């Protein structure tokens, strides 16, 4: 399908006019977001719940997305980090975006949970296979959640270089996840 | 396939709701303002002239109901209603008919353009959609059709069917927002057919279908296609009491005529062209038509020789 080949930015900017575009965006990033949450909460059900809220929030604000310096995937992970932080503060998974959109509760099957559980550790293993400078950049930005200026200072390079390394690393991870 | 297809489906359905709601409202609002103004003027003029009776007032209410059921305004275009035509065309969408070959197609419809086709990804079945003037055409194994956009605006769905040595198949074009078509038989199980890229296709073999329903995201709407594979019958005659709606600008020049020795004048002849709608376009046995011309006449004072 043509949407599967479109860039992230185009998918987000057309998501509110073309539902299938958001479906393609979800499929493209589902594994990464699930892996991100799974590495932090450990439970597939909670990871799936957080993923649902993250994509609901992304859909809700997709019309406001504008590509600036960060790629769309960094914007998505920003939402994921906020969702996790809010949920931790409240002691339960945030559902504001889903409620706002009137989304029906998604009942997940045991098979779906099994598929999520299979992701455990996969993404982190793949991060270990990245070139050293990309590995450090993606670990600092995505796993340690540090800001670009801070990472650039440590790495003795410009913010633009860090952003480029993170972007390339995420692209590589995406390709590798898709091959599995 | 995603790891959580249920979540993907719900997100896409939510996106569909978002895509329909504001645009539909805005378009309706835009379309309604001049239409309402015109309707008020026409209604005032007609009531003042005493030409239209109470039945005809009901006609306009009926028209409004029909428009609401499809959910798209009268100016909705092909791209507005069918998302498959909003996505970029790819090499896989090519039907293999070049522009200079199109004139060789004997029953080509007005404006029918095969070069703008889209292939619907359906397992094991080759399905193509392509535009024509004020309509959309489709081709499936053993069948094709060209439903008018007007029908899709009003009803949201155009259903076609075909028969072959393998049995029946049922298929059709559906507008954005409809995600599932449900086929039921009086004594059989329900068959849920997912919609892909504004199309559904069901290979029924010899199963009978008595009712077709379609589901918008978060809603359920039923059609009235009871007895979908009936015996072939003659089309019914036009119902003289059926409702009709005048098309702005279609009023004829005043007509004078004589009946039973009395002179009449019909100052305004409201006319609606017959809507000939074949389900799927290939199924003459299912053809139905509505619409007719009608005049409101009033006696004229005798002024001389009637003609």
PDB file of N, CA, C and O in Angstrom, chain B residues 196-234:
ATOM      1  N   UNK B 196     -11.947  -2.737   2.500  1.00  0.00           N
ATOM      2  CA  UNK B 196     -10.566  -2.354   2.195  1.00  0.00           C
ATOM      3  C   UNK B 196     -10.602  -1.309   1.105  1.00  0.00           C
ATOM      4  O   UNK B 196     -11.142  -1.578   0.022  1.00  0.00           O
ATOM      5  N   UNK B 197     -10.016  -0.186   1.385  1.00  0.00           N
ATOM      6  CA  UNK B 197      -9.895   0.875   0.398  1.00  0.00           C
ATOM      7  C   UNK B 197     -11.216   1.132  -0.340  1.00  0.00           C
ATOM      8  O   UNK B 197     -11.292   1.055  -1.563  1.00  0.00           O
ATOM      9  N   UNK B 198     -12.243   1.394   0.461  1.00  0.00           N
ATOM     10  CA  UNK B 198     -13.557   1.765  -0.070  1.00  0.00           C
ATOM     11  C   UNK B 198     -14.215   0.660  -0.890  1.00  0.00           C
ATOM     12  O   UNK B 198     -15.053   0.949  -1.754  1.00  0.00           O
ATOM     13  N   UNK B 199     -13.873  -0.585  -0.642  1.00  0.00           N
ATOM     14  CA  UNK B 199     -14.497  -1.661  -1.399  1.00  0.00           C
ATOM     15  C   UNK B 199     -14.690  -2.887  -0.506  1.00  0.00           C
ATOM     16  O   UNK B 199     -13.926  -3.119   0.430  1.00  0.00           O
ATOM     17  N   UNK B 200     -15.743  -3.645  -0.809  1.00  0.00           N
ATOM     18  CA  UNK B 200     -15.890  -4.948  -0.157  1.00  0.00           C
ATOM     19  C   UNK B 200     -16.210  -5.992  -1.221  1.00  0.00           C
ATOM     20  O   UNK B 200     -16.772  -5.676  -2.275  1.00  0.00           O
ATOM     21  N   UNK B 201     -15.814  -7.196  -0.942  1.00  0.00           N
ATOM     22  CA  UNK B 201     -16.044  -8.285  -1.897  1.00  0.00           C
ATOM     23  C   UNK B 201     -16.313  -9.562  -1.104  1.00  0.00           C
ATOM     24  O   UNK B 201     -15.560  -9.909  -0.192  1.00  0.00           O
ATOM     25  N   UNK B 202     -17.395 -10.225  -1.417  1.00  0.00           N
ATOM     26  CA  UNK B 202     -17.707 -11.487  -0.732  1.00  0.00           C
ATOM     27  C   UNK B 202     -18.027 -12.557  -1.763  1.00  0.00           C
ATOM     28  O   UNK B 202     -18.908 -12.368  -2.612  1.00  0.00           O
ATOM     29  N   UNK B 203     -17.293 -13.621  -1.692  1.00  0.00           N
ATOM     30  CA  UNK B 203     -17.534 -14.762  -2.571  1.00  0.00           C
ATOM     31  C   UNK B 203     -18.528 -15.670  -1.848  1.00  0.00           C
ATOM     32  O   UNK B 203     -18.181 -16.321  -0.869  1.00  0.00           O
ATOM     33  N   UNK B 204     -19.765 -15.677  -2.314  1.00  0.00           N
ATOM     34  CA  UNK B 204     -20.824 -16.335  -1.545  1.00  0.00           C
ATOM     35  C   UNK B 204     -21.065 -17.778  -1.952  1.00  0.00           C
ATOM     36  O   UNK B 204     -21.831 -18.475  -1.312  1.00  0.00           O
ATOM     37  N   UNK B 205     -20.434 -18.195  -3.046  1.00  0.00           N
ATOM     38  CA  UNK B 205     -20.738 -19.535  -3.603  1.00  0.00           C
ATOM     39  C   UNK B 205     -22.246 -19.622  -3.843  1.00  0.00           C
ATOM     40  O   UNK B 205     -22.782 -18.837  -4.592  1.00  0.00           O
ATOM     41  N   UNK B 206     -22.932 -20.524  -3.133  1.00  0.00           N
ATOM     42  CA  UNK B 206     -24.387 -20.612  -3.344  1.00  0.00           C
ATOM     43  C   UNK B 206     -25.175 -20.094  -2.139  1.00  0.00           C
ATOM     44  O   UNK B 206     -26.361 -20.330  -2.020  1.00  0.00           O
ATOM     45  N   UNK B 207     -24.479 -19.378  -1.265  1.00  0.00           N
ATOM     46  CA  UNK B 207     -25.188 -18.867  -0.082  1.00  0.00           C
ATOM     47  C   UNK B 207     -26.118 -17.720  -0.490  1.00  0.00           C
ATOM     48  O   UNK B 207     -25.826 -16.959  -1.399  1.00  0.00           O
ATOM     49  N   UNK B 208     -27.242 -17.644   0.196  1.00  0.00           N
ATOM     50  CA  UNK B 208     -28.214 -16.596  -0.092  1.00  0.00           C
ATOM     51  C   UNK B 208     -27.993 -15.439   0.881  1.00  0.00           C
ATOM     52  O   UNK B 208     -27.634 -15.650   2.025  1.00  0.00           O
ATOM     53  N   UNK B 209     -28.211 -14.255   0.402  1.00  0.00           N
ATOM     54  CA  UNK B 209     -28.134 -13.083   1.274  1.00  0.00           C
ATOM     55  C   UNK B 209     -29.472 -12.373   1.233  1.00  0.00           C
ATOM     56  O   UNK B 209     -30.009 -12.092   0.163  1.00  0.00           O
ATOM     57  N   UNK B 210     -30.030 -12.134   2.400  1.00  0.00           N
ATOM     58  CA  UNK B 210     -31.321 -11.454   2.465  1.00  0.00           C
ATOM     59  C   UNK B 210     -31.197 -10.004   2.898  1.00  0.00           C
ATOM     60  O   UNK B 210     -32.105  -9.216   2.708  1.00  0.00           O
ATOM     61  N   UNK B 211     -30.103  -9.693   3.533  1.00  0.00           N
ATOM     62  CA  UNK B 211     -30.005  -8.340   4.071  1.00  0.00           C
ATOM     63  C   UNK B 211     -28.539  -7.906   4.065  1.00  0.00           C
ATOM     64  O   UNK B 211     -27.651  -8.712   4.351  1.00  0.00           O
ATOM     65  N   UNK B 212     -28.342  -6.683   3.724  1.00  0.00           N
ATOM     66  CA  UNK B 212     -26.984  -6.125   3.745  1.00  0.00           C
ATOM     67  C   UNK B 212     -26.980  -4.909   4.665  1.00  0.00           C
ATOM     68  O   UNK B 212     -27.816  -4.025   4.527  1.00  0.00           O
ATOM     69  N   UNK B 213     -26.080  -4.918   5.623  1.00  0.00           N
ATOM     70  CA  UNK B 213     -25.937  -3.755   6.503  1.00  0.00           C
ATOM     71  C   UNK B 213     -24.511  -3.265   6.392  1.00  0.00           C
ATOM     72  O   UNK B 213     -23.622  -4.007   5.996  1.00  0.00           O
ATOM     73  N   UNK B 214     -24.307  -2.031   6.762  1.00  0.00           N
ATOM     74  CA  UNK B 214     -22.928  -1.554   6.778  1.00  0.00           C
ATOM     75  C   UNK B 214     -22.705  -0.746   8.027  1.00  0.00           C
ATOM     76  O   UNK B 214     -23.609  -0.101   8.551  1.00  0.00           O
ATOM     77  N   UNK B 215     -21.487  -0.836   8.501  1.00  0.00           N
ATOM     78  CA  UNK B 215     -21.175  -0.184   9.767  1.00  0.00           C
ATOM     79  C   UNK B 215     -20.180   0.933   9.555  1.00  0.00           C
ATOM     80  O   UNK B 215     -19.081   0.699   9.061  1.00  0.00           O
ATOM     81  N   UNK B 216     -20.581   2.105   9.937  1.00  0.00           N
ATOM     82  CA  UNK B 216     -19.622   3.200  10.030  1.00  0.00           C
ATOM     83  C   UNK B 216     -18.855   2.979  11.328  1.00  0.00           C
ATOM     84  O   UNK B 216     -19.324   2.254  12.213  1.00  0.00           O
ATOM     85  N   UNK B 217     -17.691   3.589  11.451  1.00  0.00           N
ATOM     86  CA  UNK B 217     -16.942   3.486  12.695  1.00  0.00           C
ATOM     87  C   UNK B 217     -17.826   4.013  13.814  1.00  0.00           C
ATOM     88  O   UNK B 217     -18.251   5.161  13.773  1.00  0.00           O
ATOM     89  N   UNK B 218     -18.140   3.147  14.759  1.00  0.00           N
ATOM     90  CA  UNK B 218     -18.925   3.559  15.912  1.00  0.00           C
ATOM     91  C   UNK B 218     -20.418   3.652  15.672  1.00  0.00           C
ATOM     92  O   UNK B 218     -21.150   4.066  16.542  1.00  0.00           O
ATOM     93  N   UNK B 219     -20.882   3.296  14.488  1.00  0.00           N
ATOM     94  CA  UNK B 219     -22.320   3.362  14.219  1.00  0.00           C
ATOM     95  C   UNK B 219     -22.764   2.108  13.485  1.00  0.00           C
ATOM     96  O   UNK B 219     -21.959   1.320  13.064  1.00  0.00           O
ATOM     97  N   UNK B 220     -24.045   1.959  13.313  1.00  0.00           N
ATOM     98  CA  UNK B 220     -24.573   0.847  12.540  1.00  0.00           C
ATOM     99  C   UNK B 220     -25.705   1.394  11.683  1.00  0.00           C
ATOM    100  O   UNK B 220     -26.587   2.050  12.169  1.00  0.00           O
ATOM    101  N   UNK B 221     -25.631   1.160  10.425  1.00  0.00           N
ATOM    102  CA  UNK B 221     -26.682   1.671   9.548  1.00  0.00           C
ATOM    103  C   UNK B 221     -27.129   0.538   8.636  1.00  0.00           C
ATOM    104  O   UNK B 221     -26.312  -0.199   8.117  1.00  0.00           O
ATOM    105  N   UNK B 222     -28.410   0.407   8.454  1.00  0.00           N
ATOM    106  CA  UNK B 222     -28.915  -0.711   7.669  1.00  0.00           C
ATOM    107  C   UNK B 222     -29.431  -0.236   6.322  1.00  0.00           C
ATOM    108  O   UNK B 222     -29.981   0.850   6.201  1.00  0.00           O
ATOM    109  N   UNK B 223     -29.252  -1.067   5.362  1.00  0.00           N
ATOM    110  CA  UNK B 223     -29.840  -0.788   4.063  1.00  0.00           C
ATOM    111  C   UNK B 223     -31.184  -1.490   4.004  1.00  0.00           C
ATOM    112  O   UNK B 223     -31.611  -2.139   4.945  1.00  0.00           O
ATOM    113  N   UNK B 224     -31.868  -1.379   2.884  1.00  0.00           N
ATOM    114  CA  UNK B 224     -33.153  -2.055   2.752  1.00  0.00           C
ATOM    115  C   UNK B 224     -33.081  -3.017   1.575  1.00  0.00           C
ATOM    116  O   UNK B 224     -33.902  -2.995   0.684  1.00  0.00           O
ATOM    117  N   UNK B 225     -32.056  -3.797   1.557  1.00  0.00           N
ATOM    118  CA  UNK B 225     -31.860  -4.689   0.426  1.00  0.00           C
ATOM    119  C   UNK B 225     -32.375  -6.095   0.746  1.00  0.00           C
ATOM    120  O   UNK B 225     -31.708  -7.071   0.463  1.00  0.00           O
ATOM    121  N   UNK B 226     -33.538  -6.164   1.365  1.00  0.00           N
ATOM    122  CA  UNK B 226     -34.096  -7.483   1.672  1.00  0.00           C
ATOM    123  C   UNK B 226     -34.285  -8.270   0.383  1.00  0.00           C
ATOM    124  O   UNK B 226     -34.772  -7.746  -0.610  1.00  0.00           O
ATOM    125  N   UNK B 227     -33.929  -9.533   0.412  1.00  0.00           N
ATOM    126  CA  UNK B 227     -34.059 -10.374  -0.776  1.00  0.00           C
ATOM    127  C   UNK B 227     -33.091  -9.917  -1.841  1.00  0.00           C
ATOM    128  O   UNK B 227     -33.479  -9.411  -2.888  1.00  0.00           O
ATOM    129  N   UNK B 228     -31.821 -10.007  -1.559  1.00  0.00           N
ATOM    130  CA  UNK B 228     -30.866  -9.388  -2.456  1.00  0.00           C
ATOM    131  C   UNK B 228     -30.743 -10.113  -3.783  1.00  0.00           C
ATOM    132  O   UNK B 228     -30.366  -9.522  -4.775  1.00  0.00           O
ATOM    133  N   UNK B 229     -31.022 -11.378  -3.818  1.00  0.00           N
ATOM    134  CA  UNK B 229     -30.962 -12.113  -5.080  1.00  0.00           C
ATOM    135  C   UNK B 229     -32.365 -12.569  -5.464  1.00  0.00           C
ATOM    136  O   UNK B 229     -32.694 -13.736  -5.423  1.00  0.00           O
ATOM    137  N   UNK B 230     -33.217 -11.635  -5.830  1.00  0.00           N
ATOM    138  CA  UNK B 230     -34.597 -12.015  -6.151  1.00  0.00           C
ATOM    139  C   UNK B 230     -34.691 -12.602  -7.551  1.00  0.00           C
ATOM    140  O   UNK B 230     -33.750 -12.513  -8.338  1.00  0.00           O
ATOM    141  N   UNK B 231     -35.841 -13.180  -7.810  1.00  0.00           N
ATOM    142  CA  UNK B 231     -36.114 -13.608  -9.182  1.00  0.00           C
ATOM    143  C   UNK B 231     -36.177 -12.361 -10.050  1.00  0.00           C
ATOM    144  O   UNK B 231     -36.613 -11.301  -9.599  1.00  0.00           O
ATOM    145  N   UNK B 232     -35.770 -12.496 -11.283  1.00  0.00           N
ATOM    146  CA  UNK B 232     -35.793 -11.322 -12.145  1.00  0.00           C
ATOM    147  C   UNK B 232     -37.236 -10.915 -12.436  1.00  0.00           C
ATOM    148  O   UNK B 232     -38.067 -11.741 -12.785  1.00  0.00           O
ATOM    149  N   UNK B 233     -37.509  -9.674 -12.250  1.00  0.00           N
ATOM    150  CA  UNK B 233     -38.861  -9.169 -12.485  1.00  0.00           C
ATOM    151  C   UNK B 233     -38.773  -7.881 -13.290  1.00  0.00           C
ATOM    152  O   UNK B 233     -37.722  -7.259 -13.366  1.00  0.00           O
ATOM    153  N   UNK B 234     -39.917  -7.508 -13.823  1.00  0.00           N
ATOM    154  CA  UNK B 234     -39.966  -6.234 -14.533  1.00  0.00           C
ATOM    155  C   UNK B 234     -39.795  -5.109 -13.525  1.00  0.00           C
ATOM    156  O   UNK B 234     -40.272  -5.215 -12.397  1.00  0.00           O
TER     157      UNK B 234
END
